[in-house]
Short mmCIF file of N, CA and C in Angstrom, two decimals:
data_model
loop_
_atom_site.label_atom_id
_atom_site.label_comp_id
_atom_site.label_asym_id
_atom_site.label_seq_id
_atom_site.Cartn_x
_atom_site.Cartn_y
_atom_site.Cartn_z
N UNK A 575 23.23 14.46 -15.42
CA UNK A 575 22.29 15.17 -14.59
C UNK A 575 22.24 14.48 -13.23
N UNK A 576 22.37 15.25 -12.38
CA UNK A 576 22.54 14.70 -10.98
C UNK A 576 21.05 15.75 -10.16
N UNK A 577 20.36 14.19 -9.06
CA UNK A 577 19.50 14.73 -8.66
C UNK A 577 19.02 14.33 -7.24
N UNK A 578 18.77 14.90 -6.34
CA UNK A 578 18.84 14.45 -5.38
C UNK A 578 17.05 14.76 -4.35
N UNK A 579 16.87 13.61 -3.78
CA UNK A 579 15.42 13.35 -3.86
C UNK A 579 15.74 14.19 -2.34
N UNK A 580 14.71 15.36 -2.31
CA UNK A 580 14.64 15.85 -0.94
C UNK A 580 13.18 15.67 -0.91
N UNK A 581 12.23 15.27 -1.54
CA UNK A 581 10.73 14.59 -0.92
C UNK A 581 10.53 14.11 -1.75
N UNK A 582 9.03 13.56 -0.95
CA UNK A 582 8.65 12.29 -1.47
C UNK A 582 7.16 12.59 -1.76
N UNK A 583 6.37 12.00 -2.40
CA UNK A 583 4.53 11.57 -1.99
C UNK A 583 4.38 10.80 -1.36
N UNK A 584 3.26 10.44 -0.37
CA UNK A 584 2.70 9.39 0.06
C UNK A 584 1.53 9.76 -0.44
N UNK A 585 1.44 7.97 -0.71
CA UNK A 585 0.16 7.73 -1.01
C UNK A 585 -0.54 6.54 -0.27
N UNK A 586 -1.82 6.81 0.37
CA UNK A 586 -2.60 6.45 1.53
C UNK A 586 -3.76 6.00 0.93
N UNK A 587 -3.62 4.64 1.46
CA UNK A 587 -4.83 4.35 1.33
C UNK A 587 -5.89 3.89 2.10
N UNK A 588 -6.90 4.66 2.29
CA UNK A 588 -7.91 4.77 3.96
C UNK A 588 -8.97 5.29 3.37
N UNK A 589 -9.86 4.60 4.44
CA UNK A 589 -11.77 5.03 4.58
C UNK A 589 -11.72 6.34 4.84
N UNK A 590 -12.99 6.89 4.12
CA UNK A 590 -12.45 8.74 4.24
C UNK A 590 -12.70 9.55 5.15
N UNK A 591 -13.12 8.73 6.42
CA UNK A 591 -13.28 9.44 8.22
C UNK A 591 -12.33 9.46 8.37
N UNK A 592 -11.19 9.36 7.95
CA UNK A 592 -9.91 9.61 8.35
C UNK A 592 -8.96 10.48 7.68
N UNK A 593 -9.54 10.67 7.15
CA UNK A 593 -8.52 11.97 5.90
C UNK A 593 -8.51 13.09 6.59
N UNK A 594 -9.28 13.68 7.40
CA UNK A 594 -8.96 14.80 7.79
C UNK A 594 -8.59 14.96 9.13
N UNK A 595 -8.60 13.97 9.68
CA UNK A 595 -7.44 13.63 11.55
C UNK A 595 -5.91 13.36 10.65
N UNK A 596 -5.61 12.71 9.98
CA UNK A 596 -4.49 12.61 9.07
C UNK A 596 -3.67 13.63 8.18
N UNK A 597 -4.87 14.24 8.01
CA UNK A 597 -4.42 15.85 7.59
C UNK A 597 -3.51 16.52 8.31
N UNK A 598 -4.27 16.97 9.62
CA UNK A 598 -4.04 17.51 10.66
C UNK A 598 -2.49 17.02 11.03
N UNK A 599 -2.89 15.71 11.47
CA UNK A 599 -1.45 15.32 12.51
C UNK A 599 -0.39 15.42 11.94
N UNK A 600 -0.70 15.19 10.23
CA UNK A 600 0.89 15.47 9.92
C UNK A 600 1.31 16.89 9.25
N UNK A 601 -0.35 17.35 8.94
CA UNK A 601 0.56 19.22 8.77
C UNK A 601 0.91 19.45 10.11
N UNK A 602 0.99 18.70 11.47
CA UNK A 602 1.18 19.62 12.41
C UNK A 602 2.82 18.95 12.57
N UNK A 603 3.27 18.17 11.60
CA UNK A 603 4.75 17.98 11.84
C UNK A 603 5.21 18.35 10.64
N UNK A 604 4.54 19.61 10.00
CA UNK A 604 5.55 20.09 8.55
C UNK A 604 5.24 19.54 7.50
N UNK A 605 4.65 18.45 7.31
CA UNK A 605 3.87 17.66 6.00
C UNK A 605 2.57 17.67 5.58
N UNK A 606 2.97 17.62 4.39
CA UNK A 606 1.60 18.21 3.49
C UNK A 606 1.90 19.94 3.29
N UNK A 607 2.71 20.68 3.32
CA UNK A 607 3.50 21.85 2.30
C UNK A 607 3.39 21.77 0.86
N UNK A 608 3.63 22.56 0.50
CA UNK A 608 3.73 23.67 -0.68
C UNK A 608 3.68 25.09 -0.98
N UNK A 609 5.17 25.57 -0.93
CA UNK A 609 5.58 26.73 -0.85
C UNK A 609 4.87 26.95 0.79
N UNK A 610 3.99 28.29 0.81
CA UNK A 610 3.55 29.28 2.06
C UNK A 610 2.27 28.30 1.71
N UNK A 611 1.87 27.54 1.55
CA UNK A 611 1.02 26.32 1.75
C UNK A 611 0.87 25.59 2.83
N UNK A 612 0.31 25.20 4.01
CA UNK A 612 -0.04 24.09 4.76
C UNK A 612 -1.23 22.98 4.29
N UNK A 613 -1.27 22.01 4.98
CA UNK A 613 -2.46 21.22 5.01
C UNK A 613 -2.97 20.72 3.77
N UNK A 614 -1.98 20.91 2.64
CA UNK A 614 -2.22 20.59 1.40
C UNK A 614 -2.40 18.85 0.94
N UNK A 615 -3.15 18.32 0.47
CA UNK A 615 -3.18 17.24 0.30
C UNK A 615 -4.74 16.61 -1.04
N UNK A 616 -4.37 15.75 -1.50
CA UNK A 616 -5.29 15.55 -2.60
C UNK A 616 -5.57 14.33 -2.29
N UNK A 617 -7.23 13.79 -2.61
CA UNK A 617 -7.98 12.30 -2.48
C UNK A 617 -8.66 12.08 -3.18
N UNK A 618 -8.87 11.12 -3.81
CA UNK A 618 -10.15 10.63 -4.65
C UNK A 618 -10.37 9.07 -4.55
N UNK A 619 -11.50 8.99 -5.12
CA UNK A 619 -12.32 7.33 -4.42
C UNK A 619 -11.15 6.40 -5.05
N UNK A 620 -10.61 5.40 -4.22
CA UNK A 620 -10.29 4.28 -4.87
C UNK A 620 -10.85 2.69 -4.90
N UNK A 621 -11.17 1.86 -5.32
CA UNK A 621 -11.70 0.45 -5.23
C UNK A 621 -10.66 -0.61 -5.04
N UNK A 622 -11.10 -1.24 -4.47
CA UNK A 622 -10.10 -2.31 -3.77
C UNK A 622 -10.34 -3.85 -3.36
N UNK A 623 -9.77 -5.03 -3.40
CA UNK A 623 -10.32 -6.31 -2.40
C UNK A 623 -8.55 -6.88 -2.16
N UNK A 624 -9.51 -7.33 -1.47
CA UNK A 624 -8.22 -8.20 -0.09
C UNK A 624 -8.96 -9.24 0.45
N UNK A 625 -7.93 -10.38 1.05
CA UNK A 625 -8.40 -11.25 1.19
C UNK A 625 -7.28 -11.92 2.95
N UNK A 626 -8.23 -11.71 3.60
CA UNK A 626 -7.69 -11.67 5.13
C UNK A 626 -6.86 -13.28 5.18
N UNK A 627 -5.77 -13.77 5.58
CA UNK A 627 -5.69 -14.68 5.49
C UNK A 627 -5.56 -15.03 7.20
N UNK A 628 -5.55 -16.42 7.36
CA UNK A 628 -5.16 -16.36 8.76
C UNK A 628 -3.89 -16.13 9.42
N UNK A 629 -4.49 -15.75 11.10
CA UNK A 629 -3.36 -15.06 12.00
C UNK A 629 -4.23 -13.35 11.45
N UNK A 630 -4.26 -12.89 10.62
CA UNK A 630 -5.12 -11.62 10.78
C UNK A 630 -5.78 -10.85 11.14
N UNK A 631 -5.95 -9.66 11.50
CA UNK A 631 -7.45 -9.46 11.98
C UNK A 631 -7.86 -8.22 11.57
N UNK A 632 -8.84 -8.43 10.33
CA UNK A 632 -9.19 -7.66 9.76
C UNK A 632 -10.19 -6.44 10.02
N UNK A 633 -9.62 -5.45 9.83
CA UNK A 633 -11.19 -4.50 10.00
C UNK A 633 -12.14 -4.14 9.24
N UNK A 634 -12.04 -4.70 8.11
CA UNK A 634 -13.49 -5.17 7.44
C UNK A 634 -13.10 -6.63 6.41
N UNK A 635 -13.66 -7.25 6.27
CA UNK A 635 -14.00 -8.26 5.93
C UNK A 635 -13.82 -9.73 7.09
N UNK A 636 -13.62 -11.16 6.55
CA UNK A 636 -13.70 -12.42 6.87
C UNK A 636 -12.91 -12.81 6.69
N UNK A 637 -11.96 -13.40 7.58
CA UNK A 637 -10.94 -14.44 7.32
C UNK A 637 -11.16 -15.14 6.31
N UNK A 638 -10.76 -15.24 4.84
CA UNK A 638 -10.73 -16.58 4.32
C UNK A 638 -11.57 -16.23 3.14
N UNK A 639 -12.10 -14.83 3.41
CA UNK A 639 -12.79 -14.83 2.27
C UNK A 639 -12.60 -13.32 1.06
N UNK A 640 -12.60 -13.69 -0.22
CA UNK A 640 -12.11 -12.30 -0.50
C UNK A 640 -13.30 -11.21 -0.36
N UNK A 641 -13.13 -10.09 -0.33
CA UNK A 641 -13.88 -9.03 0.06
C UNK A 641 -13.50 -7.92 -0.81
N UNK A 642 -14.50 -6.65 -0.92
CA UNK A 642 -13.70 -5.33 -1.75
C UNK A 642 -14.89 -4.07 -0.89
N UNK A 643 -14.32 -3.14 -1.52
CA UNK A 643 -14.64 -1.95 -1.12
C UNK A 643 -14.29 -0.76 -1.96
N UNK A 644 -14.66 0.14 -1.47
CA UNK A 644 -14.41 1.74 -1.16
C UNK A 644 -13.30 2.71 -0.63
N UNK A 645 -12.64 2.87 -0.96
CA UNK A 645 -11.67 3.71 0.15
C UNK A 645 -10.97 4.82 -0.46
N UNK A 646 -10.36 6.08 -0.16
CA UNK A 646 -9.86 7.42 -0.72
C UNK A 646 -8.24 6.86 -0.77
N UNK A 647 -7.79 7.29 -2.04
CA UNK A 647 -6.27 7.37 -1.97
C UNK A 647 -6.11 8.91 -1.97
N UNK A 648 -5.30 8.74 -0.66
CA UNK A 648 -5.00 10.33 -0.11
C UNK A 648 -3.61 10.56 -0.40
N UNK A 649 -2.80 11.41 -1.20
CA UNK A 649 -1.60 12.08 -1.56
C UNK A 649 -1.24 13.04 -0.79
N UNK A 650 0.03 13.29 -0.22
CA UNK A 650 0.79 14.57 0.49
C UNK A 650 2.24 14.57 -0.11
N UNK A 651 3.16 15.59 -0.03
CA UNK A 651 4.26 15.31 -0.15
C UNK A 651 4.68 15.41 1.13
N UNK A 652 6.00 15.31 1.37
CA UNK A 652 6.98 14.75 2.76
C UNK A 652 7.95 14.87 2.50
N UNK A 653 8.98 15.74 3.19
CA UNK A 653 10.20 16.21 3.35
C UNK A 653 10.94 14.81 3.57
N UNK A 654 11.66 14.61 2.91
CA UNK A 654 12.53 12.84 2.86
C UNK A 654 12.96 12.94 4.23
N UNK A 655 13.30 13.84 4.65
CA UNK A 655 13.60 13.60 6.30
C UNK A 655 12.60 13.25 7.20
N UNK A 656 11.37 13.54 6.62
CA UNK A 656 10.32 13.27 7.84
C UNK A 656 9.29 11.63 7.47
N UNK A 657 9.67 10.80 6.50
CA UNK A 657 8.82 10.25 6.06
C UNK A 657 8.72 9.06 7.18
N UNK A 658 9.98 8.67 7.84
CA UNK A 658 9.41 7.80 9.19
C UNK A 658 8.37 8.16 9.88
N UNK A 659 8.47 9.45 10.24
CA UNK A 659 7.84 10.22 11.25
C UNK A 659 6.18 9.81 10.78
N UNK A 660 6.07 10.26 9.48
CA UNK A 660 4.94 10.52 8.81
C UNK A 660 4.20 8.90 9.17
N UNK A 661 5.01 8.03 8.78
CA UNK A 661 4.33 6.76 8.32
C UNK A 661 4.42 6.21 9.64
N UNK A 662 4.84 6.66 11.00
CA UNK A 662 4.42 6.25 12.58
C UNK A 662 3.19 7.02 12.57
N UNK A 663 2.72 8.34 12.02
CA UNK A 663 1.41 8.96 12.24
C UNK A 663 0.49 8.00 11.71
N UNK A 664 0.44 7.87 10.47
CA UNK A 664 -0.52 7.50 9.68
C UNK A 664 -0.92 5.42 10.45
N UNK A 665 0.24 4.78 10.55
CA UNK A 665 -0.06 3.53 11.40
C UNK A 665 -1.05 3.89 12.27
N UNK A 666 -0.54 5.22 13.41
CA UNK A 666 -1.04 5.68 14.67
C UNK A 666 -3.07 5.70 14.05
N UNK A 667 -3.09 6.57 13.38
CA UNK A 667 -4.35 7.00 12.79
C UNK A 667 -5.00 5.66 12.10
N UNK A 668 -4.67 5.10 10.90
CA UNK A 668 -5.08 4.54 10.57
C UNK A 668 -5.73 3.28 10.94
N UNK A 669 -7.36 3.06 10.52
CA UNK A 669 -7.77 1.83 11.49
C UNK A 669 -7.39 0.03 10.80
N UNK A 670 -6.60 0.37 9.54
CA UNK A 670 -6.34 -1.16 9.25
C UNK A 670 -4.95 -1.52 9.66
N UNK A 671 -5.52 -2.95 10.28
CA UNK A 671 -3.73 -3.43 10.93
C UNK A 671 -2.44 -3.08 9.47
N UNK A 672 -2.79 -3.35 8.00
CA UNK A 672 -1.54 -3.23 7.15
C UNK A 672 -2.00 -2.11 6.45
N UNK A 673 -1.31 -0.59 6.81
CA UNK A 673 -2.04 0.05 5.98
C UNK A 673 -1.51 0.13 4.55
N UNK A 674 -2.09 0.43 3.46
CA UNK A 674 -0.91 0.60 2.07
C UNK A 674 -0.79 1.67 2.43
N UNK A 675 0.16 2.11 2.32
CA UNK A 675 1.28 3.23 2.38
C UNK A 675 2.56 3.31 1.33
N UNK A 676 2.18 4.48 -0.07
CA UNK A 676 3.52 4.19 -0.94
C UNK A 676 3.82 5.14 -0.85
N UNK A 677 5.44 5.02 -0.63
CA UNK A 677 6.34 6.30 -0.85
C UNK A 677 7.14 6.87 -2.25
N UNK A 678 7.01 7.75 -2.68
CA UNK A 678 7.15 7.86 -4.35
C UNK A 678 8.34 9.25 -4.16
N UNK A 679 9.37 8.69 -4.69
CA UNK A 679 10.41 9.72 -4.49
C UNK A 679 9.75 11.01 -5.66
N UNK A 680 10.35 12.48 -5.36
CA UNK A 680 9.91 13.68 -6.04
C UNK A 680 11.27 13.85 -6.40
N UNK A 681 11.33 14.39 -7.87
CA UNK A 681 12.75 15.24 -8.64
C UNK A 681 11.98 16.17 -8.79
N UNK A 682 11.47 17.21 -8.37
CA UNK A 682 10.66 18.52 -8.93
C UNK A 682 11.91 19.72 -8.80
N UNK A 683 12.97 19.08 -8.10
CA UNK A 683 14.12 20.32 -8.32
C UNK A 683 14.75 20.67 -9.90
N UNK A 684 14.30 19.24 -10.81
CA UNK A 684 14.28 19.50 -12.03
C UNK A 684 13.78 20.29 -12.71
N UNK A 685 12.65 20.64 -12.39
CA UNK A 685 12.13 21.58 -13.11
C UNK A 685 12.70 23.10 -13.43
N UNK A 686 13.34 23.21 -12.00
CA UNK A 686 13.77 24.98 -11.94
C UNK A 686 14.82 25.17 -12.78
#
């Protein structure tokens, strides 16, 4: 069986004032589709800690100290051709200097 990855998911992880400027910028470059679909995208709460080390500069917490939170893991899929594109938006948007950002290859051509 031969299969060839033409998208991907991202999965985002960001404070949820930002899910919907993120929406936007990248349905407005073709991502986040499905079928005659735009703007498609799924989030739910995720929990988290990190721990800023130095040289950092964190946008929420303390150098040096561990910290946790709140934040939405936001899902889209992404045309494998556009996922640079995508992940210069989401840097652009996003307010933490390292954002997590995972890219998860799709075989859904399997299915058909």
């Amino acid at each position: 069986m031969k299969a060839d990855v033409k998208e991907v998911k991202l999965e985002i992880y960001v404070p949820e004032e930002y899910i919907e400027e993120m929406r936007d910028a990248l349905a407005d470059r073709g991502i986040g589709r499905a079928g005659n679909y735009s703007h498609v995208v799924f989030y739910q709460e995720a929990k988290g800690y990190w721990k800023p080390l130095e040289g950092s500069r964190p946008g929420r917490g303390e150098i040096g100290e561990l910290c946790g939170g709140s934040e939405m893991k936001m899902e889209v899929c992404c045309p494998v051709e556009r996922v640079k594109q995508a992940v210069q938006i989401i840097r652009t948007i996003h307010p933490y200097e390292e954002p997590m950002i995972d890219v998860v290859p799709l075989w859904n051509d399997l299915l058909l």
